[in-house]
Coordinates of C-alpha atoms and ligand atoms in Angstrom, one line a residue:
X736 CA 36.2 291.0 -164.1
X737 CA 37.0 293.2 -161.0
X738 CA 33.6 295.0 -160.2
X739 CA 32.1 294.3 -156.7
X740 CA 28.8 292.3 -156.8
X741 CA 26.0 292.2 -153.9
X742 CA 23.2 290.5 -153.5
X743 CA 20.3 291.0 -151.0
X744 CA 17.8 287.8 -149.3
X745 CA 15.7 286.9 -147.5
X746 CA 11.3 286.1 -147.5
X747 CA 9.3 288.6 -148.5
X748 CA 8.6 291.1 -145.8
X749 CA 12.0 290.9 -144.4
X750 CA 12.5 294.7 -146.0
X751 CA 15.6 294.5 -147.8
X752 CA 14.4 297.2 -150.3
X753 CA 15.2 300.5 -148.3
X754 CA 18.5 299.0 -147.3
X755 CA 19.7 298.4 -150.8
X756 CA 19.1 302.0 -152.0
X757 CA 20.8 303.2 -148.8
X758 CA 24.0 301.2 -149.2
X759 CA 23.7 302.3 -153.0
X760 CA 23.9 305.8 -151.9
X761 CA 27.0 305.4 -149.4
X762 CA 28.7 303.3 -152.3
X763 CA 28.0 306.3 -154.5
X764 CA 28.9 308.6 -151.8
X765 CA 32.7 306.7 -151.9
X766 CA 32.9 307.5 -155.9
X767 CA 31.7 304.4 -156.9
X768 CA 29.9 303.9 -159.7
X769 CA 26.7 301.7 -158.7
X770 CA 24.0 299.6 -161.0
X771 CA 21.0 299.2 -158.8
X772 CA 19.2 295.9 -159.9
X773 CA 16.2 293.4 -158.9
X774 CA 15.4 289.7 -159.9
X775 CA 13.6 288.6 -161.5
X776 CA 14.1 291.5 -163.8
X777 CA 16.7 294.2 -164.5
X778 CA 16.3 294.0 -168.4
X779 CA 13.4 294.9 -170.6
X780 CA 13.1 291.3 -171.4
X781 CA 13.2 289.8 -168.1
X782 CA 10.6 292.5 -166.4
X783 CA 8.5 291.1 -168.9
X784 CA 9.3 287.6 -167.7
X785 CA 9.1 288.9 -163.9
X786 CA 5.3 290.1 -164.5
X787 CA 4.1 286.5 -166.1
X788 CA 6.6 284.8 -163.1
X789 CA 4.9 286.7 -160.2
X790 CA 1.2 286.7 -161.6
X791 CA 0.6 283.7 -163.8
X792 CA -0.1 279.9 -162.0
X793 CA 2.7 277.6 -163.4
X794 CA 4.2 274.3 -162.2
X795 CA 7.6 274.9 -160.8
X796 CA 9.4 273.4 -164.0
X797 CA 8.0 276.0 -165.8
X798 CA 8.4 279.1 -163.7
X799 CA 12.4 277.9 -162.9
X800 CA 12.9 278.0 -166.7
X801 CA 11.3 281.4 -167.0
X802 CA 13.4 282.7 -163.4
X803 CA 16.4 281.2 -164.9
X804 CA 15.6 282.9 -169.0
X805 CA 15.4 285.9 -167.8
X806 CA 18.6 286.0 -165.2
X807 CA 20.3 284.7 -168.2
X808 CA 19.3 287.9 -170.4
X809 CA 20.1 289.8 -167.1
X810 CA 23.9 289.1 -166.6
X811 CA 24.5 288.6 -170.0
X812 CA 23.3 292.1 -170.7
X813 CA 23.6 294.3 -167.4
X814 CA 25.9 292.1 -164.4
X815 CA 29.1 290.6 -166.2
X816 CA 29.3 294.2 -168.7
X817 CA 29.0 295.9 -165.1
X818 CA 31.9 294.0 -163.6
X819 CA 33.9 293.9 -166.4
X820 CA 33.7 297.9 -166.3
X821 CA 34.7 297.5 -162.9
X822 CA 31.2 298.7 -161.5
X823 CA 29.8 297.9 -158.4
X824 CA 26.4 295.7 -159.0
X825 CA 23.9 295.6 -156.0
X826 CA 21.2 292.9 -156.7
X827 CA 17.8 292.6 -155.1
X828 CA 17.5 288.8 -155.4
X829 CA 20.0 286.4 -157.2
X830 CA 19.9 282.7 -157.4
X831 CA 19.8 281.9 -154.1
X832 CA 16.0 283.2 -154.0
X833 CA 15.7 280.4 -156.6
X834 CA 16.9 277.6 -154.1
X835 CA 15.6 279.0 -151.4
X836 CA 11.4 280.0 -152.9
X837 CA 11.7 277.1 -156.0
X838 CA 13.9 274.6 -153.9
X839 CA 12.7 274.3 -150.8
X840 CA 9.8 276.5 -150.8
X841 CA 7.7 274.7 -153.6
X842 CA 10.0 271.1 -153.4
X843 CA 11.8 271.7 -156.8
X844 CA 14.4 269.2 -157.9
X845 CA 17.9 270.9 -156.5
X846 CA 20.1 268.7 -158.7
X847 CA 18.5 270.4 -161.8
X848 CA 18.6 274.2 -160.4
X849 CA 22.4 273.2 -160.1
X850 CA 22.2 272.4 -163.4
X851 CA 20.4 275.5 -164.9
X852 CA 22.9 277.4 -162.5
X853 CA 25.6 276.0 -164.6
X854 CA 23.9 276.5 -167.7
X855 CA 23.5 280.4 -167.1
X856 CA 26.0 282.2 -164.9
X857 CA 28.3 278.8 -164.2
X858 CA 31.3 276.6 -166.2
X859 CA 30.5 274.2 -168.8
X860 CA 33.0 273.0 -171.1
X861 CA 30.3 272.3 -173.3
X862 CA 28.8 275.6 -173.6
X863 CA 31.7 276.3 -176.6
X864 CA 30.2 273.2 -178.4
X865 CA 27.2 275.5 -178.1
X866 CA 28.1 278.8 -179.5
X867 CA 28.0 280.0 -175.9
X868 CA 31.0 281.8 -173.9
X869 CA 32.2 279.4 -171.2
X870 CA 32.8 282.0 -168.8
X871 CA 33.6 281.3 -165.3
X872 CA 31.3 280.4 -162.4
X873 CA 29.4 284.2 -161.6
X874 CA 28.4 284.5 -157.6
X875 CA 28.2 287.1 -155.4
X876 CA 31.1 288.5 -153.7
X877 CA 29.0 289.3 -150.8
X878 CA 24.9 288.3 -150.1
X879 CA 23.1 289.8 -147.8
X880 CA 20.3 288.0 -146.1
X881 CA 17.8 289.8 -143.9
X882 CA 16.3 287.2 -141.6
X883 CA 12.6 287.4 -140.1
X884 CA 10.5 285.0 -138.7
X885 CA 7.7 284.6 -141.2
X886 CA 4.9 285.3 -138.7
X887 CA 6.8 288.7 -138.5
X888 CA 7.2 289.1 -142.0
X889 CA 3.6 288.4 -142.8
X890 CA 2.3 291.0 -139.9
X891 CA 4.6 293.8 -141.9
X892 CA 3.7 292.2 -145.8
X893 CA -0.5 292.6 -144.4
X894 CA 0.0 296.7 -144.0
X895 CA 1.5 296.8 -147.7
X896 CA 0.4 296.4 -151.2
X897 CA -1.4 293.4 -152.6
X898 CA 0.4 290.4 -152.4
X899 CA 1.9 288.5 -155.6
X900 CA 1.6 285.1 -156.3
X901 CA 4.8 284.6 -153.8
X902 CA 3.7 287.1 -151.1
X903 CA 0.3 285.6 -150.8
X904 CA 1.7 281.9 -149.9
X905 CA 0.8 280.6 -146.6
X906 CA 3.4 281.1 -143.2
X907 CA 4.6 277.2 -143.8
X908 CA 5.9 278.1 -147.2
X909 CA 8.1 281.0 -145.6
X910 CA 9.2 279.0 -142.8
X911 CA 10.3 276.4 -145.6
X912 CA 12.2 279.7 -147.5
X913 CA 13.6 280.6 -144.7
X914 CA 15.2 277.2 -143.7
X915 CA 16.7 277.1 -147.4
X916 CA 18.4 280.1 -147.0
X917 CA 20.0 278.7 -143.9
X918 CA 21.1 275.8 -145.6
X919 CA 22.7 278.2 -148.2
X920 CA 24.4 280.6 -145.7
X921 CA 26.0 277.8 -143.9
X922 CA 26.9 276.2 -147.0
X923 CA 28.5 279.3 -147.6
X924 CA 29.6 281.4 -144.7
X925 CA 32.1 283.7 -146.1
X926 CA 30.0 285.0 -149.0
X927 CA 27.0 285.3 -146.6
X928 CA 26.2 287.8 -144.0
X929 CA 23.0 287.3 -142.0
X930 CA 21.6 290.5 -140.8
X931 CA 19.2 290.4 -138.3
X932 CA 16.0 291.6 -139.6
X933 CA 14.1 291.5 -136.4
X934 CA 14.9 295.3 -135.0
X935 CA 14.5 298.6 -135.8
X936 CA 15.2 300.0 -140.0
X937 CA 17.9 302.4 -138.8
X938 CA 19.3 299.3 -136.5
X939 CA 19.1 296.9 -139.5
X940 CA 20.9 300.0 -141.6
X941 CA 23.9 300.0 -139.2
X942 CA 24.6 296.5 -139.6
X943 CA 24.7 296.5 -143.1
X944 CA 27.1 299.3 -143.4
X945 CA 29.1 297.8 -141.0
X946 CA 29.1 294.5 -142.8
X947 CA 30.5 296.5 -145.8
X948 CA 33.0 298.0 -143.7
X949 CA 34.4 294.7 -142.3
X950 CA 35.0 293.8 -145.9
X951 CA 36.5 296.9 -147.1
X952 CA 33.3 298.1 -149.1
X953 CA 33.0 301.3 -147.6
Ligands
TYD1753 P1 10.7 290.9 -154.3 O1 12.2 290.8 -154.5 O2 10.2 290.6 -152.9 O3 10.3 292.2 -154.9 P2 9.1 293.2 -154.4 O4 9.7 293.7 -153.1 O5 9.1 294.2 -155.5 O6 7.9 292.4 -154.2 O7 9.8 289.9 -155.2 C1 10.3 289.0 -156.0 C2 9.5 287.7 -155.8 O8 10.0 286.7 -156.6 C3 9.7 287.2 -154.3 O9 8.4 286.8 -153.9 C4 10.5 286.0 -154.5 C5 10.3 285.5 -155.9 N1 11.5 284.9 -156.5 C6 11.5 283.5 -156.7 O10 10.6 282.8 -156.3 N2 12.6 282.9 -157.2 C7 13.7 283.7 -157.6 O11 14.7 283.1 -158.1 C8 13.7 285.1 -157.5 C9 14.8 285.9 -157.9 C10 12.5 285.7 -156.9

């Protein structure tokens, strides 16, 4: 697997979106070739999954199995063929949106998103006893996370659309987010790069080219 794979963080209202298709089109620009992809989501199967996930009340056993079922049909099917054909894979959400909104936003059992982890994009020698591939552990090369404080974030998420079941949660479950993807971005510091989300879109843009021209993206 040699492909070049990006993820993008952080609360809602942070505004990652523009920035993906932006570094998607200066990737492109370079003659790579660039699959553009959200979680949960990114197959026909797991957009079906994303619509019960983001609409439907569930406890948060339920709606990690159903984050993690359909990221399983996702790299299966889309990331790891991607990679293998040497592709560059841009990801809006991965599973550190799954430790940071089910782990410490709702209180969800880390040990056992560790294990699901495992289970779909990690090692297990058991998986073979299974009938499954034991492929190697799948991560990001590179995550973005735009940080906002989430009274910010839910000033600019009030002027958009109507809020999902996620987007509608109070400012204490943000802060909460927020905090777990600190936890993650100092527990890994050379896959994360924290981009200040707290300036203006074509100030935010500049950092994140730059980022990908520290690391010899772009
Ligand atoms: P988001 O990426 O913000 O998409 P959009 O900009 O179209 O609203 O929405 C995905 C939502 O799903 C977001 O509120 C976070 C939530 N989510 C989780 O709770 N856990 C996960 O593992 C993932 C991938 C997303």
């Amino acid at each position: 697997m040699n492909g070049l794979f990006i993820s993008f963080e952080g609360i809602d209202g942070a505004g990652k979106s523009t920035h993906i298709a932006g570094l998607a089109e200066a990737l492109s620009n370079k003659g790579c070739k660039v699959t553009l992809t959200r979680e949960p989501g990114g197959t026909s199967l797991a957009e079906k999954l994303r619509t019960l996930i983001l609409n439907d009340p569930m406890d948060a056993l339920t709606e990690s199995l159903l984050i993690f079922a359909a990221r399983r049909d996702h790299v299966q099917t889309v990331i790891r063929p991607a990679l293998a054909r040497g592709e560059v894979v841009l990801c809006d959400r991965f599973t550190d949106a799954t430790y940071a909104y089910q782990g410490a936003g709702r209180g969800f059992d880390l040990d056992l998103l560790k294990t699901l982890e495992k289970w779909v994009h990690g090692t297990r020698a058991s998986h073979v006893a299974y009938g499954l591939q034991a492929d190697s552990m799948l991560q990001p090369n590179l995550t973005y996370w735009f940080d906002l404080a989430p009274e910010l974030a839910a000033k600019r998420l009030a002027n958009a659309r109507v809020p999902d079941k996620f987007e509608s949660q109070p400012v204490v479950f943000f802060e909460a987010v927020r905090d777990g993807y600190h936890v993650r971005a100092l527990a890994d510091p050379h896959r994360f790069a924290r981009i200040e989300a707290n300036q203006s879109k074509e100030e935010v843009f500049a950092d994140v080219i730059q980022v990908a021209k520290d690391r010899g993206y772009l």
